[in-house]
Tab-separated table of C-alpha atoms in Angstrom:
chain	number	residue	atom	x	y	z
L	1	MET	CA	21.429	38.849	-13.991
L	2	LEU	CA	22.349	36.065	-11.711
L	3	LEU	CA	19.733	36.632	-9.294
L	4	VAL	CA	16.665	37.027	-12.394
L	5	ALA	CA	18.166	33.358	-14.036
L	6	VAL	CA	17.743	31.875	-10.260
L	7	VAL	CA	14.387	33.939	-9.574
L	8	THR	CA	12.773	32.534	-13.187
L	9	ALA	CA	14.589	28.979	-12.299
L	10	GLY	CA	12.182	28.729	-9.200
L	11	LEU	CA	9.413	29.858	-11.141
L	12	VAL	CA	8.997	27.833	-13.600
L	13	THR	CA	9.849	24.711	-11.306
L	14	ALA	CA	7.584	25.759	-8.313
L	15	PRO	CA	4.844	22.951	-7.819
L	16	ALA	CA	1.494	24.801	-9.290
L	17	PRO	CA	-1.047	25.450	-6.028
L	18	ALA	CA	-4.065	23.504	-5.424
L	19	PRO	CA	-7.313	24.939	-7.078
L	20	ALA	CA	-8.705	26.740	-4.687
L	21	ASP	CA	-12.359	24.662	-4.339
L	22	ALA	CA	-10.046	21.600	-3.960
L	23	LYS	CA	-8.902	20.104	-0.767
L	24	SER	CA	-6.192	17.375	0.273
L	25	MET	CA	-6.845	14.207	1.457
L	26	MET	CA	-3.975	13.473	2.636
L	27	ALA	CA	-3.983	13.360	6.247
L	28	ASN	CA	-1.770	14.761	9.155
L	29	VAL	CA	-0.401	11.761	10.802
L	30	ALA	CA	2.261	9.725	10.318
L	31	GLN	CA	2.963	7.341	7.500
L	32	TRP	CA	1.891	3.928	7.854
L	33	THR	CA	4.482	1.202	8.011
L	34	ILE	CA	4.142	-2.634	6.709
L	35	GLU	CA	6.043	-5.082	8.376
L	36	ARG	CA	7.336	-8.262	7.811
L	37	MET	CA	5.705	-8.728	4.313
L	38	VAL	CA	4.982	-12.056	3.329
L	39	ARG	CA	2.625	-13.960	1.165
L	40	THR	CA	3.260	-18.080	0.856
L	41	CYS	CA	2.084	-19.984	-1.562
L	42	ASN	CA	1.279	-23.705	-2.064
L	43	ALA	CA	2.687	-25.476	-5.001
L	44	ALA	CA	-0.054	-25.586	-6.721
L	45	ASP	CA	-1.166	-21.735	-6.242
L	46	THR	CA	-4.059	-22.687	-4.866
L	47	SER	CA	-3.950	-21.639	-1.119
L	48	CYS	CA	-1.631	-18.288	-0.705
L	49	THR	CA	-1.339	-16.961	3.022
L	50	TRP	CA	-0.538	-13.305	4.074
L	51	SER	CA	1.316	-11.909	6.556
L	52	PHE	CA	2.633	-8.620	8.017
L	53	ASN	CA	1.766	-6.373	10.441
L	54	ILE	CA	0.124	-2.368	10.583
L	55	ALA	CA	2.411	-0.003	12.596
L	56	THR	CA	0.666	3.341	12.511
L	57	HIS	CA	3.522	4.601	14.724
L	58	THR	CA	0.455	5.717	17.388
L	59	ALA	CA	0.327	1.954	19.036
L	60	ASN	CA	1.882	-1.510	18.750
L	61	PRO	CA	1.631	-2.862	15.351
L	62	THR	CA	-1.360	-4.647	14.255
L	63	PRO	CA	-0.799	-8.249	13.368
L	64	CYS	CA	-2.995	-9.674	10.279
L	65	GLN	CA	-2.535	-13.117	8.265
L	66	TYR	CA	-5.087	-14.920	5.808
L	67	THR	CA	-5.688	-17.290	3.672
L	68	VAL	CA	-6.515	-16.939	-0.572
L	69	THR	CA	-7.892	-19.454	-2.190
L	70	GLY	CA	-7.733	-19.672	-6.431
L	71	LYS	CA	-6.500	-20.671	-9.513
L	72	PRO	CA	-3.879	-18.909	-9.207
L	73	ALA	CA	-4.233	-18.258	-5.270
L	74	SER	CA	-1.256	-15.374	-6.037
L	75	HIS	CA	-4.039	-13.635	-7.952
L	76	ALA	CA	-7.001	-13.777	-6.255
L	77	SER	CA	-8.692	-10.944	-4.994
L	78	THR	CA	-9.597	-10.120	-1.472
L	79	ASN	CA	-12.867	-8.430	0.694
L	80	GLY	CA	-13.252	-7.652	4.088
L	81	VAL	CA	-10.978	-9.066	5.562
L	82	HIS	CA	-10.541	-7.912	9.732
L	83	CYS	CA	-6.852	-7.891	11.232
L	84	GLY	CA	-7.830	-5.925	14.815
L	85	GLY	CA	-8.979	-3.024	13.949
L	86	PHE	CA	-8.488	-2.675	10.021
L	87	THR	CA	-9.753	-4.256	6.999
L	88	ILE	CA	-8.232	-5.449	4.567
L	89	SER	CA	-9.136	-6.090	0.477
L	90	SER	CA	-6.447	-6.224	-2.224
L	91	GLY	CA	-6.841	-6.740	-6.067
L	92	TRP	CA	-4.011	-8.059	-8.142
L	93	SER	CA	-3.013	-6.095	-11.983
L	94	GLY	CA	-1.034	-7.933	-15.339
L	95	GLN	CA	-1.507	-4.388	-17.216
L	96	PHE	CA	2.591	-3.873	-17.507
L	97	GLY	CA	2.429	-7.427	-18.916
L	98	PRO	CA	3.807	-11.008	-18.244
L	99	GLY	CA	6.436	-11.208	-15.472
L	100	ASN	CA	5.238	-7.432	-13.914
L	101	GLY	CA	1.947	-8.636	-11.951
L	102	PHE	CA	0.997	-6.434	-8.901
L	103	THR	CA	-0.570	-6.674	-5.923
L	104	THR	CA	-2.741	-3.359	-4.485
L	105	LEU	CA	-3.997	-3.888	-0.672
L	106	SER	CA	-6.365	-1.450	0.766
L	107	VAL	CA	-5.683	-1.057	4.639
L	108	VAL	CA	-8.565	0.872	5.926
L	109	ASP	CA	-8.420	1.476	9.643
L	110	ASN	CA	-12.042	1.969	10.497
L	111	SER	CA	-12.030	3.589	13.253
L	112	ASN	CA	-9.753	6.977	12.078
L	113	LYS	CA	-12.074	7.074	8.507
L	114	LEU	CA	-7.796	6.335	7.111
L	115	ILE	CA	-6.728	4.161	4.243
L	116	VAL	CA	-3.353	3.495	2.613
L	117	TRP	CA	-3.089	1.263	-0.368
L	118	PRO	CA	0.114	-0.909	-0.384
L	119	ALA	CA	1.920	-2.205	-3.508
L	120	TYR	CA	3.837	-5.166	-3.390
L	121	THR	CA	5.358	-6.451	-6.955
L	122	ASP	CA	4.519	-10.675	-7.692
L	123	LYS	CA	8.799	-10.780	-7.874
L	124	GLN	CA	8.908	-8.745	-4.568
L	125	LEU	CA	6.254	-11.918	-2.412
L	126	ALA	CA	7.761	-14.624	-4.392
L	127	ASN	CA	9.054	-17.661	-2.528
L	128	GLY	CA	7.715	-16.632	0.751
L	129	VAL	CA	10.337	-15.264	1.603
L	130	VAL	CA	9.495	-11.639	3.526
L	131	VAL	CA	9.789	-8.043	1.901
L	132	THR	CA	12.166	-6.061	2.826
L	133	PRO	CA	13.043	-3.070	3.245
L	134	ASN	CA	9.459	-2.968	4.985
L	135	GLN	CA	6.864	0.069	3.103
L	136	SER	CA	5.701	3.055	4.371
L	137	TYR	CA	2.636	4.814	3.180
L	138	ALA	CA	0.608	7.967	3.594
L	139	PRO	CA	-2.684	7.849	4.814
L	140	VAL	CA	-5.779	9.386	3.144
L	141	THR	CA	-8.674	10.297	4.888
L	142	LEU	CA	-12.089	8.993	3.918
L	143	GLY	CA	-14.831	11.483	4.121
């Protein structure tokens, strides 16, 4: 009887297989780590500098630094920022209500056609402090 219960429990909790007509876009590579992420904004929140390293774990980390402006700059979007062989874009969202904003970046490896979407809450990015711990993301293939 115990064997039947164990087998039944396994069937109930096992994930459903992907449909035969679906293709996983997850890349067969190591996760990328965004290292030492920091966003520093001026007192008026009209200019913010982003600084971080992109570590794919297949080469030395690529440093990335750029400045955005806006009112407020902490909510400003970016598009087409180049850091080494990567292109960075970002967008801010307040969809979870006041005090719960977040920024999602897209980090594209142009030569290998891979992308990750790092995301950071406003609370993580507050006061120009480096986000700890570093965060890792699974790359997805483009095309």
